[in-house]
PDB file of C-alpha atoms in Angstrom:
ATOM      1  CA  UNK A   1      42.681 -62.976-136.934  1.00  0.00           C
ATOM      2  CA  UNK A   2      40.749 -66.183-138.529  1.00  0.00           C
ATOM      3  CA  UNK A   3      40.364 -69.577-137.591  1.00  0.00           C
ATOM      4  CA  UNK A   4      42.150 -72.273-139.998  1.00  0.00           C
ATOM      5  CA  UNK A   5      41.422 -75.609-141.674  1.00  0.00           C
ATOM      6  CA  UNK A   6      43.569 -78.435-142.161  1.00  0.00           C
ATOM      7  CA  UNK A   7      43.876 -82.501-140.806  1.00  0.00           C
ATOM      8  CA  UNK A   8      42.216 -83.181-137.369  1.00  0.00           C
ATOM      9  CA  UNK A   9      45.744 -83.358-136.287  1.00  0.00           C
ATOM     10  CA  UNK A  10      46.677 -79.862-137.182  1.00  0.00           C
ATOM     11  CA  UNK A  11      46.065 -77.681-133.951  1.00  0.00           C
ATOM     12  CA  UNK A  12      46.950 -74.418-132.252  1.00  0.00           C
ATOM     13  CA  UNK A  13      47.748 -70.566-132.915  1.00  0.00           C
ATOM     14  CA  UNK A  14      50.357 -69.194-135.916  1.00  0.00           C
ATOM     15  CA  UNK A  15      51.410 -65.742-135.976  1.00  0.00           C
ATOM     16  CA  UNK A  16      52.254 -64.770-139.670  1.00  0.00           C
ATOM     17  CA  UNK A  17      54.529 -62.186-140.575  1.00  0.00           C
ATOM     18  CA  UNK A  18      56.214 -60.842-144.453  1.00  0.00           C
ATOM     19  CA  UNK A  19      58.055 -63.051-146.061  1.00  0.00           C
ATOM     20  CA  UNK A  20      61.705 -61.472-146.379  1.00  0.00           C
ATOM     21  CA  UNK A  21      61.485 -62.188-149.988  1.00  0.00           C
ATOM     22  CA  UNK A  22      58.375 -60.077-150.700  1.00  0.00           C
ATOM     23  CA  UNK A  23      59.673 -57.473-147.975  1.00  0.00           C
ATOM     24  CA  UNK A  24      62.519 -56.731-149.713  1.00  0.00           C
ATOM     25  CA  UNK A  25      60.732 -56.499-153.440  1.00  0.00           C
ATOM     26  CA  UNK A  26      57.746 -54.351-151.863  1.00  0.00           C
ATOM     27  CA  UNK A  27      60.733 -52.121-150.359  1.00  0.00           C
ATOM     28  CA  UNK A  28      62.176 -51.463-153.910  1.00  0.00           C
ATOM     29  CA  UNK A  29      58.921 -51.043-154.819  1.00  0.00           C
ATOM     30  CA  UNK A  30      57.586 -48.649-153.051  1.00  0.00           C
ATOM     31  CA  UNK A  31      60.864 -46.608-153.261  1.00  0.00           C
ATOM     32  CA  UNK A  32      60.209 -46.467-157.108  1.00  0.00           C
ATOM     33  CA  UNK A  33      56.860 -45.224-156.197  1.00  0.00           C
ATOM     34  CA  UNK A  34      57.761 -42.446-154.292  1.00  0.00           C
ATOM     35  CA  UNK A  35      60.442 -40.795-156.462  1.00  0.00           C
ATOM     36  CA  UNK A  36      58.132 -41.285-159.172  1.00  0.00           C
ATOM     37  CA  UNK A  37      55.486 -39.380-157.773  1.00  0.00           C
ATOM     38  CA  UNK A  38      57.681 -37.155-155.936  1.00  0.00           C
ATOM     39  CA  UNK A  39      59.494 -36.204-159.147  1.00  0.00           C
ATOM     40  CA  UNK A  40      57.305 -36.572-161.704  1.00  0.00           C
ATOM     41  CA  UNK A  41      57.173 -35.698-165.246  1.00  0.00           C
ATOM     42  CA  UNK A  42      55.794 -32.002-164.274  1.00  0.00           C
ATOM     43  CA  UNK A  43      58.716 -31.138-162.444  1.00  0.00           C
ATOM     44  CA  UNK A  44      61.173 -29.991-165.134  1.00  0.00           C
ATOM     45  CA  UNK A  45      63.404 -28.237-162.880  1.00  0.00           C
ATOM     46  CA  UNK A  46      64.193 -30.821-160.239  1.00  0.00           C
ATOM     47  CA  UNK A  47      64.818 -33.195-163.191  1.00  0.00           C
ATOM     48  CA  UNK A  48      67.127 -30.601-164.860  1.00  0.00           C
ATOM     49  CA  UNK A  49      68.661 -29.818-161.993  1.00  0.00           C
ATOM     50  CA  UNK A  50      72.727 -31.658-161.087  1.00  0.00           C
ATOM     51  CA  UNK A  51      71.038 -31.986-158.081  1.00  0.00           C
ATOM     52  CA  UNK A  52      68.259 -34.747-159.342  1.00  0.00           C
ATOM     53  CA  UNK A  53      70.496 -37.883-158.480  1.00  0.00           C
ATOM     54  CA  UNK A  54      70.978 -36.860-155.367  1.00  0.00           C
ATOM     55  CA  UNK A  55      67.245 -35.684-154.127  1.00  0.00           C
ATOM     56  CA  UNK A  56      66.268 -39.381-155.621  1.00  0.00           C
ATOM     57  CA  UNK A  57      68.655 -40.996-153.654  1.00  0.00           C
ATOM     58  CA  UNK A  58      67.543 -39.090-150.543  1.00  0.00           C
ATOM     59  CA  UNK A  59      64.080 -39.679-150.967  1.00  0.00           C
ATOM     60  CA  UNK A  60      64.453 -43.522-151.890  1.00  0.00           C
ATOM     61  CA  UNK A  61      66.595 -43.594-148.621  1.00  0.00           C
ATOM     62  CA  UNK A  62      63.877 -42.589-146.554  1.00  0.00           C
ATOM     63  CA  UNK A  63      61.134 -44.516-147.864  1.00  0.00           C
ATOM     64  CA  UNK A  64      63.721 -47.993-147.503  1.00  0.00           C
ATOM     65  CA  UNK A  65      64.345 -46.838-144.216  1.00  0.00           C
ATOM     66  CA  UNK A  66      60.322 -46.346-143.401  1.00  0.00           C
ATOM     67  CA  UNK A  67      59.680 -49.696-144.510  1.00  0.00           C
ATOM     68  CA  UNK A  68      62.900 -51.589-142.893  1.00  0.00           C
ATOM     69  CA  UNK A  69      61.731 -49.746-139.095  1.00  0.00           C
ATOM     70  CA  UNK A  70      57.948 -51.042-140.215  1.00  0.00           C
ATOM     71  CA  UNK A  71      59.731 -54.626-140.995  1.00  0.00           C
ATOM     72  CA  UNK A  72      61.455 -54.777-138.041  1.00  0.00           C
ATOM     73  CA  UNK A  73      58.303 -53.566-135.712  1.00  0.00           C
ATOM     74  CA  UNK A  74      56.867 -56.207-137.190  1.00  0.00           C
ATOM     75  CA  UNK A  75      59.120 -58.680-136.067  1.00  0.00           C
ATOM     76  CA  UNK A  76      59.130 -57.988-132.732  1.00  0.00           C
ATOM     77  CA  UNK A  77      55.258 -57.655-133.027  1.00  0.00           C
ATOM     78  CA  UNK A  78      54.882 -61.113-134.212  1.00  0.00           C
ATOM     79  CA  UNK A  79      57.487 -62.710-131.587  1.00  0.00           C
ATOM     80  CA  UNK A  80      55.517 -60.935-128.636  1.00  0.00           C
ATOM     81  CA  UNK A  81      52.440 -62.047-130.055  1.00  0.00           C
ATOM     82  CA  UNK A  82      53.685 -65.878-129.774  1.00  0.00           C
ATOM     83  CA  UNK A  83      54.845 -65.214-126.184  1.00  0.00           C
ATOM     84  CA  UNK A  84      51.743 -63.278-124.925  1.00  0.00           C
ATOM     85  CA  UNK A  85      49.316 -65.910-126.739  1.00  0.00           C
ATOM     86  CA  UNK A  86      51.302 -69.000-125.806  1.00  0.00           C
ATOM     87  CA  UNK A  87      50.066 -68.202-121.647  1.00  0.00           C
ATOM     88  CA  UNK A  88      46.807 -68.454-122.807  1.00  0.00           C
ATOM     89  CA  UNK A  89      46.061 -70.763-125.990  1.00  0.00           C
ATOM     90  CA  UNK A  90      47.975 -73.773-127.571  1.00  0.00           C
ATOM     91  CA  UNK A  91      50.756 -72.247-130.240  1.00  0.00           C
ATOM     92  CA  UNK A  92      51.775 -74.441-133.109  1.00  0.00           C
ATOM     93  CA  UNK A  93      54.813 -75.829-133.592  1.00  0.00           C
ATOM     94  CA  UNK A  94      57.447 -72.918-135.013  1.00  0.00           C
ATOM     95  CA  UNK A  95      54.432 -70.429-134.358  1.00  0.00           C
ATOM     96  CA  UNK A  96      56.346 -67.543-135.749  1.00  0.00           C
ATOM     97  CA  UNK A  97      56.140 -68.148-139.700  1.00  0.00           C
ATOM     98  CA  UNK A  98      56.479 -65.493-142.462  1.00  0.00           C
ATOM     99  CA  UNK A  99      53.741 -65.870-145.410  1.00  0.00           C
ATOM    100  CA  UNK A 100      52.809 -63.265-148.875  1.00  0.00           C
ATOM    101  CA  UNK A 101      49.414 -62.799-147.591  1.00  0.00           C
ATOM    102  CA  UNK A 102      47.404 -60.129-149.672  1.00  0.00           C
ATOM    103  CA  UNK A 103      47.063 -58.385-145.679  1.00  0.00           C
ATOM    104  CA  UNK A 104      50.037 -58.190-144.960  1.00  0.00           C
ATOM    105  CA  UNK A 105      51.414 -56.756-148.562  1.00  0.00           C
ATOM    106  CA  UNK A 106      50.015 -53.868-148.367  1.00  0.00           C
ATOM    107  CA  UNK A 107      50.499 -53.092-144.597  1.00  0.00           C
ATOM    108  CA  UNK A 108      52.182 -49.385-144.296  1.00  0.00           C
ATOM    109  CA  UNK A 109      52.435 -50.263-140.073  1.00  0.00           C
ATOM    110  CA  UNK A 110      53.715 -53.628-138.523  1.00  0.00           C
ATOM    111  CA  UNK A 111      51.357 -56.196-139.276  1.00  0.00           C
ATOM    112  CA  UNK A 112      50.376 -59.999-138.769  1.00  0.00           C
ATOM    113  CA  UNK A 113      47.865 -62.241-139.384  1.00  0.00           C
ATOM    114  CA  UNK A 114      46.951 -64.539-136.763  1.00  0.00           C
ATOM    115  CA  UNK A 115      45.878 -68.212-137.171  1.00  0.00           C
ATOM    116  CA  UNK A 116      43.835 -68.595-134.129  1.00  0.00           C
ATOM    117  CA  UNK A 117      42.772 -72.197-134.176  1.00  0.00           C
ATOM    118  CA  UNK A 118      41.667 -75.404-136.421  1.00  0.00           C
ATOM    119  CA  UNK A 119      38.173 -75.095-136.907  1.00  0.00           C
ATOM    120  CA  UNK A 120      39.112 -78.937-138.315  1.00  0.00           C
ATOM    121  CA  UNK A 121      40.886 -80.074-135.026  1.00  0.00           C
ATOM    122  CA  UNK A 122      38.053 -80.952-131.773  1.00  0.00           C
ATOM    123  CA  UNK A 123      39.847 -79.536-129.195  1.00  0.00           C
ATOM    124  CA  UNK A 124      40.554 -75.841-131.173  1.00  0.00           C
ATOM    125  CA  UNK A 125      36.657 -76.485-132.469  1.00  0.00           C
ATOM    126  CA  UNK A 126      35.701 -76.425-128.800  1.00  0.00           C
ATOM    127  CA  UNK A 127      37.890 -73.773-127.497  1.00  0.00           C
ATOM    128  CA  UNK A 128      36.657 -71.255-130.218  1.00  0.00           C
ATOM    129  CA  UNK A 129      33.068 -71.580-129.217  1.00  0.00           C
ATOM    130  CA  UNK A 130      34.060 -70.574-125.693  1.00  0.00           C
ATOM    131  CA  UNK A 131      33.468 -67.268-124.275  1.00  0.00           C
ATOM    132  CA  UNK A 132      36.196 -67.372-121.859  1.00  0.00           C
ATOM    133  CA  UNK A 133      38.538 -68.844-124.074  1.00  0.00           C
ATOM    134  CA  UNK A 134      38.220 -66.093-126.513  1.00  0.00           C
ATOM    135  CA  UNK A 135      38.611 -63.063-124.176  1.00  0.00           C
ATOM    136  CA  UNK A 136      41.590 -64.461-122.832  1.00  0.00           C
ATOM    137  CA  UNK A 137      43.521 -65.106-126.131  1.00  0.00           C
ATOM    138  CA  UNK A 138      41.481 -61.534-127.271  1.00  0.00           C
ATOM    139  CA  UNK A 139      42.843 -59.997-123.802  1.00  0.00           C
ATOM    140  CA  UNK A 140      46.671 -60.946-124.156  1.00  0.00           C
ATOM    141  CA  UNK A 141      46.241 -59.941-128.083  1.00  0.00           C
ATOM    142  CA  UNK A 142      44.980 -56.322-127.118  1.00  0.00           C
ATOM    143  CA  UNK A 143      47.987 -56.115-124.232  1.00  0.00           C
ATOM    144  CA  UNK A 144      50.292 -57.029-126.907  1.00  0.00           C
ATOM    145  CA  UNK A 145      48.991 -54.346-129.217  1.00  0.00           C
ATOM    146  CA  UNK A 146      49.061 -51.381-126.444  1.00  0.00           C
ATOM    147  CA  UNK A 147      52.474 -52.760-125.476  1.00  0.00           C
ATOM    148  CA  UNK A 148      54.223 -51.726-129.352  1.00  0.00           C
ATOM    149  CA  UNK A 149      51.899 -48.822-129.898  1.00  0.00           C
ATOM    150  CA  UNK A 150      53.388 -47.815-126.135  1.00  0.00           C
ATOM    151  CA  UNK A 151      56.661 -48.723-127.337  1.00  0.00           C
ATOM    152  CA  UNK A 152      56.383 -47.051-131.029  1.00  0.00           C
ATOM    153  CA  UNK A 153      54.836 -43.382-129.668  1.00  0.00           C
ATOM    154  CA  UNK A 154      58.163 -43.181-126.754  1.00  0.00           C
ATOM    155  CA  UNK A 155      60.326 -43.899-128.967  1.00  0.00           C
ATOM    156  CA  UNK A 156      58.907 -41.316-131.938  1.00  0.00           C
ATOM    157  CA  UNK A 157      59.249 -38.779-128.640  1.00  0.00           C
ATOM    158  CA  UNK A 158      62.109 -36.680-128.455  1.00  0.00           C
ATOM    159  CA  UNK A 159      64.059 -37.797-125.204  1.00  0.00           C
ATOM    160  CA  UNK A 160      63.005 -34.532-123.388  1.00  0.00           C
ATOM    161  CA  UNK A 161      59.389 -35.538-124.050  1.00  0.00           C
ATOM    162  CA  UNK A 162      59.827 -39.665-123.089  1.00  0.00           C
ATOM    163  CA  UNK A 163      60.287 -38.417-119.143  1.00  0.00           C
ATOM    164  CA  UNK A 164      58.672 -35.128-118.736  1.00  0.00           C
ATOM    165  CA  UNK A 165      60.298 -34.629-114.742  1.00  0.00           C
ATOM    166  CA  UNK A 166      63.702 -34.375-116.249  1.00  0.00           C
ATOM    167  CA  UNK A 167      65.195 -31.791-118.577  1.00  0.00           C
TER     168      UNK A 167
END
């Protein structure tokens, strides 16, 4: 979360998310990396093996799918960031916007980073130097946060475990 500079006109909250470009390159990417170090040079056997094609295929599958389910948490992250925020703080126009922020590159869980205000624009300028102000937009950004962590851990449980009355 930081505060932003621009024209005195410029004013509100933005809630950045990956760039779909970027996603998809740091997807290949990190596939590469893991069947790399998964099968590396030491591992004569595997690499021998008819079987090699198809453990690198398997592996690369899971990492793409690890990183699409971390892509798409973060697009519901950022969206119900805009709608808890916008009840308590002025959003930009288009608030939900992707960016290749350095942050968010190298995120392995859904992440954004959130333009809070124009330190450049009065009215932001004033609202940031208020106590209330801040632990309200703070407030509805932590109840966003519990609310896909909440979400994330049922849905990791097995459905046995998401309602433990019922078997």
């Amino acid at each position: 979360i930081h505060a932003d500079s621009a024209g005195s006109e410029a004013r509100g909250a933005t809630v950045y998310s990956l760039r779909e470009g970027v996603a998809n390159y740091l997807k290949r990417s990190a596939s590469r990396e893991v069947v790399n170090t998964v099968l590396s040079d030491q591992d004569k056997t595997v690499k021998q093996s008819k079987d090699f094609d198809t453990i690198r295929g398997f592996l690369s599958g899971l990492v793409e799918r690890e990183v699409e389910v971390t892509k798409e948490r973060t697009s519901v992250f950022a969206r119900s960031l805009v709608e808890y925020m916008s009840a308590s703080t002025t959003m930009m126009n288009n608030p939900d916007r992707t960016a290749a922020f350095a942050v968010l590159k190298t995120a392995k869980v859904p992440a954004v980073l959130v333009e809070l205000a124009f330190v450049t624009n009065r009215e932001d300028a004033k609202r940031l130097q208020s106590d209330e102000w801040r632990s309200s937009v703070s407030e509805r950004g932590r109840c966003c946060c519990n609310c896909l962590c909440a979400a994330t851990l049922s849905a990791a449980l097995p459905p046995e475990g998401r309602n433990p009355g019922t078997r």
